[in-house]
């Protein structure tokens, strides 16, 4: 057993397997084609049976939905399309009754342009208190016609938008690192800081177990808002040197948030979405007096290659061990191409979501991608620390690449000048049944057709459904259920030590306490040690031979 003590004695967030729910796309209880809280509630038994420890719900606040809830217009209420505060309370209570923790998304970097603060800011004068909650600046050039600096929005285009002042003339500019409808808050303003603390307390009081912090490396901007350097040397240095990411100020905020979490009973926590590298920069978010988890995005940018994966695991574990934090593995989320496609095609850049930029998608080999995604899942669940799953990965759904262009909704599509199809392909509503009625069971209303779901489901979508995999030996759903059950029973899994096994250049293999070992084969068929008992494999084995693109958990017998 590890020096950290038994799992029961550790805070839950050191080991938890957390399942991400994208509420719009999970389950629709009233036939409007949009997922909702009542839908989530109806599926709690499914989640319980899957064997996860916690759920994370992507933003459920009132929002004009330009970025599907990541543009929040009121942090202390629920989006009417999703339900009410009373529905949220009931969901929290029922999840807890089932022993499932619940964390929610918090979006501190920006609000919606329909948030009352931003509406007030637009109505107020330059230099006013109202404008000072956001980042308004005069433009450059003789008439202020040019943006205040050269920053670009993550979704494409200029990060500044010019406003029309009360006199009807073009006036100041405001900063939006994401969509135009997502103005950045001014974190130098104490009112912003204290409002967000109130928001945290509002939800902690309602019983949530924690928060997923959106763009946790954002919020603070370098003083003076200097231009991004565009000379070749700076471009080579990459994202670490952007004057709006990973600034020192965020750490003061997280220290004060940690104090708030610790003032509540029951190990309340937060996980940072911090797209920073190298791993040593990520470690700074999970220092002992800051946040508890920070997503480890290394596996979203990896090739399916033993050497690279070993390296990424080593780097991640070492960096976090220095601050005593567990690693939080992620293979899928609502922002990236599904692992099945990624690992087959060798897509490595999360920001490049379009297939036209990433090579020819027609090359996709679904069978091989499925093998790899399943192997990756067994690897992730055997590695030290916790794991974050994304709805649908337990069904091995591929990326949906045939959404008609006129149905694409991601702001990235528009802001890239219709070049980048964006992230809709991993957000298509979950197929619960193989029958198309009720949008493959996504909706409780049988008359809803698959193309009437908020994002249309393609004809072939039903073959990945829950009901076609439920109880079926060898299905991906059965594999996840079985793996999560074994993970729970094995004292050596979750947080704790690991040790590499040298088994050849194309094999990633490691031991965990309890004579447990995991082998993943990236090369030709490989003979497992003769003295090992198979606990689970991601695909059928032939005797002790581990085929290409297959992972296995074994008990080593000495
Ligand atoms: C995060 C979210 C993403 C959103 C962006 C802006 O990266 O995961 O979905 O678009 O922040 O809030
Ligand atoms: Ca609905």
Coordinates of C-alpha atoms and ligand atoms in Angstrom, one line a residue:
X1 CA 0.0 0.0 0.0
X2 CA 1.2 3.5 -0.6
X3 CA 2.6 5.8 2.0
X4 CA -0.6 7.9 1.4
X5 CA -2.7 5.4 3.3
X6 CA -5.8 3.5 2.2
X7 CA -8.2 5.0 -0.3
X8 CA -10.9 5.4 2.3
X9 CA -8.7 7.6 4.4
X10 CA -7.7 9.9 1.5
X11 CA -9.7 12.8 0.2
X12 CA -12.0 11.5 -2.6
X13 CA -10.5 13.8 -5.2
X14 CA -7.1 12.0 -5.1
X15 CA -8.6 8.9 -6.8
X16 CA -12.0 9.8 -8.2
X17 CA -13.2 8.9 -11.6
X18 CA -15.4 11.8 -12.7
X19 CA -17.8 11.7 -15.5
X20 CA -18.3 14.9 -17.5
X21 CA -21.9 15.6 -18.5
X22 CA -22.5 18.1 -21.3
X23 CA -26.1 18.9 -20.2
X24 CA -27.4 20.0 -23.6
X25 CA -26.5 16.6 -25.0
X26 CA -27.0 14.1 -22.2
X27 CA -30.8 13.4 -21.9
X28 CA -33.9 15.4 -22.8
X29 CA -36.9 15.0 -20.5
X30 CA -39.4 17.2 -22.2
X31 CA -39.1 16.7 -26.0
X32 CA -37.6 20.0 -26.9
X33 CA -34.4 18.4 -28.3
X34 CA -32.3 19.9 -25.6
X35 CA -30.9 18.0 -22.7
X36 CA -31.9 19.1 -19.2
X37 CA -31.4 18.5 -15.4
X38 CA -34.5 16.3 -15.2
X39 CA -32.9 14.2 -18.0
X40 CA -29.7 13.9 -16.0
X41 CA -31.7 12.9 -12.9
X42 CA -33.4 10.1 -14.9
X43 CA -30.0 8.7 -15.9
X44 CA -28.4 8.6 -12.4
X45 CA -29.0 4.9 -12.1
X46 CA -27.1 4.4 -15.4
X47 CA -24.2 6.4 -13.9
X48 CA -24.3 4.5 -10.7
X49 CA -24.1 1.2 -12.6
X50 CA -21.3 2.5 -14.7
X51 CA -19.3 2.9 -11.4
X52 CA -18.1 6.4 -11.6
X53 CA -17.4 8.4 -8.3
X54 CA -18.4 11.9 -9.4
X55 CA -20.1 13.9 -12.1
X56 CA -19.0 17.2 -13.5
X57 CA -21.7 19.2 -15.2
X58 CA -20.7 21.7 -17.9
X59 CA -22.2 25.2 -17.3
X60 CA -25.9 25.0 -16.5
X61 CA -26.4 28.8 -15.8
X62 CA -28.7 31.1 -17.7
X63 CA -27.0 31.9 -21.0
X64 CA -27.8 33.1 -24.5
X65 CA -25.8 29.9 -25.5
X66 CA -23.4 31.5 -27.9
X67 CA -20.8 29.1 -26.5
X68 CA -23.4 26.7 -25.0
X69 CA -23.3 28.0 -21.5
X70 CA -19.7 29.1 -21.3
X71 CA -21.2 32.6 -21.8
X72 CA -22.9 33.0 -18.4
X73 CA -25.5 35.7 -17.9
X74 CA -26.2 34.9 -14.3
X75 CA -24.0 32.8 -12.1
X76 CA -26.6 32.2 -9.4
X77 CA -29.4 30.6 -11.4
X78 CA -30.2 27.8 -13.8
X79 CA -30.7 28.0 -17.6
X80 CA -34.5 27.8 -18.1
X81 CA -34.0 25.3 -20.9
X82 CA -32.3 23.0 -18.4
X83 CA -34.7 23.5 -15.5
X84 CA -34.8 25.4 -12.2
X85 CA -32.7 25.8 -9.0
X86 CA -35.1 23.4 -7.4
X87 CA -34.2 20.8 -10.1
X88 CA -30.6 21.4 -9.4
X89 CA -31.1 21.0 -5.7
X90 CA -32.9 17.7 -6.2
X91 CA -30.2 16.4 -8.6
X92 CA -27.5 17.2 -6.0
X93 CA -29.4 15.5 -3.3
X94 CA -30.2 12.4 -5.4
X95 CA -26.6 12.1 -6.6
X96 CA -25.4 12.2 -3.0
X97 CA -27.9 9.6 -2.0
X98 CA -26.3 7.3 -4.6
X99 CA -22.9 8.1 -3.2
X100 CA -22.0 10.2 -6.3
X101 CA -20.2 13.6 -5.9
X102 CA -21.2 16.5 -8.1
X103 CA -19.1 19.3 -9.3
X104 CA -20.1 22.2 -11.5
X105 CA -18.4 24.4 -14.0
X106 CA -17.5 27.9 -13.0
X107 CA -16.5 30.4 -15.7
X108 CA -14.5 33.3 -14.1
X109 CA -12.6 34.6 -17.1
X110 CA -15.5 36.1 -18.9
X111 CA -19.3 36.6 -18.7
X112 CA -21.9 36.7 -21.4
X113 CA -22.5 40.0 -23.1
X114 CA -26.0 39.7 -21.8
X115 CA -24.8 39.6 -18.1
X116 CA -26.3 42.6 -16.4
X117 CA -22.8 43.9 -15.6
X118 CA -21.9 44.1 -19.3
X119 CA -25.2 45.6 -20.3
X120 CA -24.5 48.3 -17.6
X121 CA -21.0 48.7 -18.9
X122 CA -22.2 49.4 -22.4
X123 CA -24.7 52.0 -21.1
X124 CA -22.0 53.7 -19.0
X125 CA -19.3 56.1 -19.9
X126 CA -15.6 55.4 -20.6
X127 CA -13.8 55.4 -17.3
X128 CA -16.9 54.5 -15.3
X129 CA -17.1 52.0 -12.4
X130 CA -19.3 49.9 -14.7
X131 CA -16.7 49.7 -17.5
X132 CA -14.0 48.9 -15.0
X133 CA -15.5 45.4 -14.4
X134 CA -14.4 44.5 -17.9
X135 CA -11.4 45.4 -20.0
X136 CA -12.3 48.5 -22.0
X137 CA -9.6 50.5 -23.7
X138 CA -9.4 53.3 -26.3
X139 CA -8.3 52.2 -29.7
X140 CA -5.0 53.1 -31.4
X141 CA -4.6 55.4 -34.4
X142 CA -5.9 58.9 -35.0
X143 CA -9.6 58.1 -34.4
X144 CA -9.1 55.1 -32.2
X145 CA -10.0 52.9 -35.2
X146 CA -7.4 50.3 -34.5
X147 CA -7.6 47.7 -31.7
X148 CA -5.6 48.5 -28.5
X149 CA -3.2 45.7 -29.2
X150 CA -2.6 42.7 -31.5
X151 CA -4.2 40.0 -29.4
X152 CA -6.2 37.3 -31.2
X153 CA -9.2 35.5 -29.9
X154 CA -8.9 31.8 -29.3
X155 CA -11.8 31.1 -31.7
X156 CA -10.2 33.2 -34.4
X157 CA -10.1 36.9 -35.4
X158 CA -9.3 40.0 -33.3
X159 CA -9.7 39.7 -29.5
X160 CA -11.2 43.3 -29.3
X161 CA -14.6 44.5 -30.3
X162 CA -15.5 48.2 -30.7
X163 CA -18.6 49.6 -29.1
X164 CA -21.0 52.3 -30.1
X165 CA -21.1 55.0 -27.4
X166 CA -24.1 57.0 -26.2
X167 CA -23.5 59.7 -28.8
X168 CA -24.0 57.1 -31.5
X169 CA -20.3 57.2 -32.5
X170 CA -17.8 54.3 -32.5
X171 CA -15.9 54.4 -29.2
X172 CA -13.9 52.2 -26.9
X173 CA -13.0 48.6 -27.5
X174 CA -13.5 45.7 -25.1
X175 CA -11.4 42.5 -24.8
X176 CA -12.8 39.1 -25.5
X177 CA -10.3 36.3 -25.6
X178 CA -13.1 33.9 -26.8
X179 CA -16.3 34.8 -28.7
X180 CA -17.4 38.4 -29.2
X181 CA -20.3 37.5 -26.8
X182 CA -17.8 36.6 -24.0
X183 CA -16.3 39.9 -22.7
X184 CA -13.3 39.3 -20.3
X185 CA -13.8 40.4 -16.8
X186 CA -11.3 42.7 -15.1
X187 CA -9.7 40.6 -12.3
X188 CA -7.8 43.7 -11.0
X189 CA -11.2 44.9 -9.8
X190 CA -12.0 43.8 -6.2
X191 CA -15.7 43.8 -7.0
X192 CA -15.1 41.0 -9.5
X193 CA -13.1 39.0 -7.0
X194 CA -15.7 39.3 -4.3
X195 CA -18.6 38.6 -6.6
X196 CA -17.0 35.3 -7.8
X197 CA -16.4 34.4 -4.1
X198 CA -20.1 34.9 -3.5
X199 CA -20.9 32.7 -6.4
X200 CA -18.7 29.9 -5.0
X201 CA -20.4 30.1 -1.6
X202 CA -23.8 30.2 -3.2
X203 CA -23.2 26.8 -4.8
X204 CA -21.2 25.3 -1.9
X205 CA -24.2 26.2 0.3
X206 CA -26.4 24.2 -2.0
X207 CA -24.2 21.2 -1.6
X208 CA -21.9 21.0 -4.7
X209 CA -18.7 19.1 -4.0
X210 CA -16.6 21.3 -6.1
X211 CA -15.9 23.2 -9.3
X212 CA -14.3 22.8 -12.7
X213 CA -12.6 26.1 -13.3
X214 CA -13.0 27.2 -16.9
X215 CA -9.9 28.8 -18.5
X216 CA -8.2 28.7 -15.1
X217 CA -5.0 30.0 -16.6
X218 CA -6.8 33.1 -17.9
X219 CA -8.3 35.9 -15.8
X220 CA -5.2 38.0 -15.2
X221 CA -3.5 40.0 -18.0
X222 CA 0.0 41.3 -18.1
X223 CA 0.2 44.9 -16.9
X224 CA -0.1 47.4 -19.8
X225 CA -1.6 44.7 -22.1
X226 CA 1.6 44.4 -24.3
X227 CA 1.4 43.1 -27.8
X228 CA 2.0 39.4 -28.3
X229 CA 5.5 39.1 -29.9
X230 CA 5.2 37.9 -33.4
X231 CA 8.9 37.7 -34.3
X232 CA 10.1 34.2 -35.3
X233 CA 12.0 33.6 -32.0
X234 CA 8.9 34.4 -30.0
X235 CA 6.7 32.2 -32.2
X236 CA 9.1 29.3 -31.6
X237 CA 8.7 29.8 -27.8
X238 CA 5.0 29.1 -28.2
X239 CA 2.0 29.7 -25.9
X240 CA 3.9 30.0 -22.6
X241 CA 4.7 33.6 -23.4
X242 CA 1.2 35.0 -24.2
X243 CA 0.6 38.0 -21.9
X244 CA -2.9 36.8 -21.1
X245 CA -2.2 33.2 -20.0
X246 CA -0.8 31.8 -16.8
X247 CA -0.1 35.1 -15.1
X248 CA 1.0 35.2 -11.4
X249 CA -2.2 36.8 -10.2
X250 CA -4.3 33.7 -10.7
X251 CA -2.5 32.0 -7.9
X252 CA -3.5 34.6 -5.3
X253 CA -7.1 33.9 -6.3
X254 CA -6.8 30.2 -6.0
X255 CA -5.2 30.5 -2.6
X256 CA -8.2 32.5 -1.4
X257 CA -10.6 30.0 -3.1
X258 CA -8.9 27.1 -1.3
X259 CA -9.5 28.8 2.0
X260 CA -13.2 29.0 1.1
X261 CA -13.4 25.3 0.1
X262 CA -11.6 24.3 3.3
X263 CA -14.1 26.3 5.4
X264 CA -16.8 23.8 4.3
X265 CA -17.1 20.3 5.5
X266 CA -16.5 17.3 3.2
X267 CA -13.4 17.9 1.1
X268 CA -14.8 20.5 -1.3
X269 CA -12.5 20.9 -4.3
X270 CA -11.7 22.5 -7.6
X271 CA -10.1 21.2 -10.8
X272 CA -8.3 23.7 -13.1
X273 CA -8.7 23.8 -16.8
X274 CA -5.3 25.2 -17.4
X275 CA -3.9 24.8 -20.9
X276 CA -0.3 25.5 -19.8
X277 CA 2.9 23.7 -20.4
X278 CA 5.3 22.2 -19.4
X279 CA 3.9 20.1 -16.6
X280 CA 5.9 22.1 -14.0
X281 CA 3.7 25.1 -14.8
X282 CA 0.6 23.0 -14.3
X283 CA 2.0 21.9 -10.9
X284 CA 1.8 25.5 -9.7
X285 CA -2.0 25.3 -9.8
X286 CA -2.1 22.4 -7.4
X287 CA 0.4 23.5 -4.8
X288 CA -0.8 22.5 -1.3
X289 CA -2.6 25.8 -0.6
X290 CA -4.1 26.1 -4.1
X291 CA -6.4 23.9 -6.1
X292 CA -6.8 20.1 -5.6
X293 CA -6.8 18.9 -9.3
X294 CA -5.6 20.3 -12.6
X295 CA -6.5 18.5 -15.8
X296 CA -3.6 16.7 -17.4
X297 CA -4.1 17.3 -21.1
X298 CA -0.9 15.5 -22.2
X299 CA -2.9 12.6 -23.6
X300 CA -5.0 14.9 -25.8
X301 CA -1.9 15.8 -27.7
X302 CA -0.2 12.4 -27.9
X303 CA 0.4 10.2 -30.8
X304 CA -0.4 6.5 -30.3
X305 CA 3.2 5.7 -29.7
X306 CA 4.8 3.9 -26.7
X307 CA 7.9 6.0 -26.3
X308 CA 5.9 9.3 -26.4
X309 CA 3.3 8.0 -24.0
X310 CA 5.9 6.8 -21.5
X311 CA 7.6 10.1 -21.6
X312 CA 4.3 12.0 -21.0
X313 CA 3.4 9.8 -18.1
X314 CA 6.8 10.3 -16.5
X315 CA 6.8 14.1 -16.9
X316 CA 3.3 14.4 -15.5
X317 CA 3.8 12.3 -12.5
X318 CA 7.2 13.8 -11.6
X319 CA 6.0 17.3 -11.9
X320 CA 3.0 16.8 -9.7
X321 CA 4.8 14.6 -7.2
X322 CA 6.9 17.7 -6.3
X323 CA 3.9 19.5 -5.0
X324 CA 2.2 16.3 -3.6
X325 CA -0.8 16.5 -6.0
X326 CA -2.4 13.6 -7.8
X327 CA -2.5 13.5 -11.6
X328 CA -5.9 13.9 -13.3
X329 CA -5.9 12.1 -16.6
X330 CA -8.1 13.2 -19.5
X331 CA -8.6 11.4 -22.8
X332 CA -11.8 13.2 -23.9
X333 CA -13.8 16.3 -23.3
X334 CA -16.2 18.6 -25.0
X335 CA -13.4 20.6 -26.7
X336 CA -11.5 18.0 -28.6
X337 CA -11.9 15.4 -31.3
X338 CA -13.0 12.0 -29.8
X339 CA -10.1 9.8 -28.8
X340 CA -11.2 7.1 -31.3
X341 CA -10.5 9.4 -34.2
X342 CA -7.5 11.2 -32.6
X343 CA -5.6 8.1 -31.7
X344 CA -6.2 6.5 -35.1
X345 CA -5.4 9.5 -37.2
X346 CA -2.6 10.9 -35.1
X347 CA -4.3 14.2 -34.4
X348 CA -2.2 16.0 -31.8
X349 CA -3.3 19.6 -31.5
X350 CA -6.4 20.4 -29.5
X351 CA -6.8 23.8 -31.0
X352 CA -7.0 22.4 -34.5
X353 CA -10.4 20.8 -34.4
X354 CA -11.1 20.8 -38.1
X355 CA -10.5 17.8 -40.1
X356 CA -9.5 19.7 -43.2
X357 CA -6.6 21.1 -41.2
X358 CA -5.7 17.8 -39.7
X359 CA -5.4 15.6 -42.8
X360 CA -7.9 13.5 -44.6
X361 CA -10.5 12.1 -42.3
X362 CA -11.6 9.5 -44.8
X363 CA -8.5 7.6 -43.8
X364 CA -10.1 6.8 -40.5
X365 CA -10.0 3.2 -39.6
X366 CA -12.9 2.8 -37.1
X367 CA -11.9 -0.6 -35.9
X368 CA -8.4 0.4 -35.2
X369 CA -9.5 3.6 -33.6
X370 CA -11.8 1.7 -31.3
X371 CA -9.1 -0.7 -30.3
X372 CA -6.8 2.2 -29.4
X373 CA -9.5 4.2 -27.6
X374 CA -10.3 1.2 -25.5
X375 CA -6.7 0.4 -24.7
X376 CA -6.2 4.1 -23.8
X377 CA -9.1 3.8 -21.4
X378 CA -7.6 0.8 -19.6
X379 CA -4.3 2.6 -19.4
X380 CA -5.8 5.7 -18.0
X381 CA -7.8 3.8 -15.3
X382 CA -4.7 2.0 -14.2
X383 CA -2.4 5.0 -13.9
X384 CA -1.9 6.7 -10.6
X385 CA -4.3 9.5 -9.7
X386 CA -7.8 10.3 -10.8
X387 CA -9.5 10.3 -14.2
X388 CA -12.0 12.5 -16.0
X389 CA -14.3 10.7 -18.5
X390 CA -16.5 12.5 -21.1
X391 CA -20.0 11.3 -21.8
X392 CA -20.0 8.9 -24.7
X393 CA -16.5 7.6 -24.4
X394 CA -17.8 4.6 -22.5
X395 CA -19.7 3.8 -25.7
X396 CA -16.6 4.4 -27.9
X397 CA -18.5 6.9 -30.1
X398 CA -16.5 8.3 -32.9
X399 CA -16.4 12.0 -33.8
X400 CA -19.4 13.0 -35.8
X401 CA -18.0 14.4 -39.0
X402 CA -21.1 14.6 -41.1
X403 CA -23.1 17.3 -39.3
X404 CA -24.5 19.5 -42.2
X405 CA -22.7 22.8 -42.3
X406 CA -25.9 24.8 -41.7
X407 CA -26.4 23.0 -38.4
X408 CA -23.0 23.7 -37.0
X409 CA -23.2 25.9 -33.9
X410 CA -19.7 26.2 -32.4
X411 CA -18.6 29.9 -32.5
X412 CA -15.3 28.6 -33.8
X413 CA -17.0 27.8 -37.1
X414 CA -18.1 31.4 -37.7
X415 CA -15.1 33.1 -36.2
X416 CA -12.7 31.0 -38.3
X417 CA -14.4 32.3 -41.4
X418 CA -16.1 28.9 -41.8
X419 CA -12.8 27.1 -42.0
X420 CA -12.7 25.2 -38.8
X421 CA -15.8 23.0 -38.2
X422 CA -15.2 23.4 -34.5
X423 CA -16.2 21.1 -31.6
X424 CA -19.8 20.1 -32.4
X425 CA -18.6 16.7 -33.6
X426 CA -17.9 15.5 -30.1
X427 CA -21.1 17.1 -28.6
X428 CA -23.9 15.2 -30.5
X429 CA -26.6 14.0 -28.1
X430 CA -26.0 10.6 -26.6
X431 CA -27.7 7.6 -28.3
X432 CA -29.5 5.7 -25.6
X433 CA -31.4 3.3 -27.9
X434 CA -30.7 1.9 -31.3
X435 CA -34.2 2.8 -32.4
X436 CA -34.4 6.3 -33.9
X437 CA -37.5 7.2 -31.9
X438 CA -36.9 10.1 -29.5
X439 CA -33.6 10.9 -31.2
X440 CA -32.2 7.5 -30.4
X441 CA -33.7 7.6 -26.9
X442 CA -32.0 11.0 -26.1
X443 CA -35.5 12.4 -25.6
X444 CA -38.3 11.0 -23.5
X445 CA -40.6 12.2 -26.4
X446 CA -40.7 9.3 -28.9
X447 CA -41.9 11.6 -31.7
X448 CA -38.6 13.6 -31.7
X449 CA -36.6 12.6 -34.8
X450 CA -32.7 12.3 -34.7
X451 CA -32.4 15.4 -36.9
X452 CA -34.5 17.4 -34.4
X453 CA -32.1 17.1 -31.6
X454 CA -30.3 20.4 -31.0
X455 CA -27.4 19.0 -32.9
X456 CA -28.6 16.5 -35.5
X457 CA -27.7 12.9 -35.0
X458 CA -26.7 11.0 -38.1
X459 CA -28.4 7.8 -39.2
X460 CA -25.6 5.6 -38.1
X461 CA -25.5 7.0 -34.6
X462 CA -27.8 4.4 -33.1
X463 CA -25.4 1.6 -33.5
X464 CA -23.3 3.0 -30.6
X465 CA -26.3 3.2 -28.3
X466 CA -26.3 2.2 -24.6
X467 CA -29.0 -0.4 -25.2
X468 CA -27.0 -2.2 -27.9
X469 CA -24.1 -2.5 -25.5
X470 CA -25.8 -3.0 -22.2
X471 CA -25.0 -6.4 -20.8
X472 CA -23.2 -7.4 -24.0
X473 CA -20.0 -9.2 -23.3
X474 CA -17.1 -7.5 -25.0
X475 CA -18.9 -4.2 -25.6
X476 CA -17.1 -1.0 -24.7
X477 CA -19.8 -0.2 -22.1
X478 CA -19.2 -3.6 -20.5
X479 CA -15.5 -3.0 -20.5
X480 CA -15.8 0.4 -18.7
X481 CA -18.2 -1.1 -16.1
X482 CA -15.9 -4.0 -15.4
X483 CA -12.8 -1.9 -15.3
X484 CA -14.3 0.6 -12.9
X485 CA -15.5 -2.2 -10.7
X486 CA -12.0 -3.7 -10.6
X487 CA -10.5 -0.3 -10.0
X488 CA -12.7 0.1 -7.0
X489 CA -11.7 -3.3 -5.6
X490 CA -8.0 -3.0 -6.2
X491 CA -6.3 -1.3 -3.3
X492 CA -3.3 -0.4 -5.5
X493 CA -5.2 1.5 -8.1
X494 CA -6.0 5.3 -8.0
X495 CA -3.5 7.4 -6.1
X496 CA -0.2 5.8 -5.2
X497 CA 3.0 4.6 -6.6
X498 CA 3.7 3.0 -9.9
X499 CA 6.8 1.3 -11.3
X500 CA 7.7 0.8 -15.0
X501 CA 8.1 -2.7 -16.3
X502 CA 10.7 -3.0 -19.1
X503 CA 8.9 -5.1 -21.8
X504 CA 10.3 -3.8 -25.0
X505 CA 10.1 -0.5 -27.0
X506 CA 6.6 -1.0 -28.2
X507 CA 5.1 -2.0 -24.9
X508 CA 3.9 0.5 -22.2
X509 CA 3.8 -1.6 -19.0
X510 CA 3.7 -0.7 -15.3
X511 CA 3.1 -2.3 -11.9
X512 CA 0.8 -1.0 -9.2
X513 CA 0.7 -2.2 -5.6
X514 CA -1.0 -5.5 -5.0
X515 CA 0.9 -7.4 -7.8
X516 CA -1.2 -5.5 -10.3
X517 CA 0.2 -4.7 -13.8
X518 CA -1.1 -3.1 -16.9
X519 CA 0.4 -3.8 -20.4
X520 CA -0.5 -1.9 -23.5
X521 CA 0.9 -3.1 -26.8
X522 CA 1.7 -0.6 -29.6
X523 CA 3.6 -3.1 -31.7
X524 CA 3.4 -6.7 -32.9
X525 CA 1.8 -9.4 -30.8
X526 CA 3.5 -9.8 -27.5
X527 CA 3.7 -12.7 -25.0
X528 CA 2.6 -11.8 -21.5
X529 CA 4.5 -13.2 -18.6
X530 CA 3.4 -16.8 -18.1
X531 CA 2.7 -16.3 -14.5
X532 CA 0.0 -13.8 -14.7
X533 CA -3.7 -14.0 -14.3
X534 CA -5.8 -11.8 -16.7
X535 CA -8.2 -9.5 -14.9
X536 CA -9.6 -7.7 -18.0
X537 CA -8.5 -6.9 -21.5
X538 CA -9.5 -4.3 -24.0
X539 CA -9.9 -6.9 -26.8
X540 CA -9.8 -10.7 -26.9
X541 CA -6.4 -12.3 -26.3
X542 CA -5.2 -15.5 -27.8
X543 CA -3.9 -17.3 -24.8
X544 CA -1.1 -15.2 -23.2
X545 CA -0.5 -13.3 -26.4
X546 CA -1.4 -9.6 -26.4
X547 CA -2.4 -8.4 -29.9
X548 CA -1.5 -5.1 -31.4
X549 CA -3.4 -2.0 -30.0
X550 CA -4.6 -4.0 -27.0
X551 CA -4.3 -3.4 -23.2
X552 CA -4.6 -5.8 -20.4
X553 CA -4.7 -5.8 -16.6
X554 CA -3.1 -8.7 -14.9
X555 CA -2.3 -10.1 -11.5
X556 CA 1.4 -11.0 -11.4
X557 CA 2.1 -14.2 -9.6
X558 CA 5.6 -14.6 -8.1
Ligands
LIG1 C1 -13.1 26.4 -22.1 C2 -14.2 25.5 -22.4 C3 -14.7 25.7 -23.8 C4 -15.1 27.2 -23.9 C5 -14.0 28.1 -23.5 C6 -14.5 29.5 -23.3 O1 -12.0 26.1 -22.9 O2 -13.9 24.2 -22.1 O3 -15.7 24.9 -24.1 O4 -15.5 27.4 -25.2 O5 -13.4 27.7 -22.3 O6 -15.3 29.6 -22.1
LIG2 CA1 -35.3 19.4 -22.7

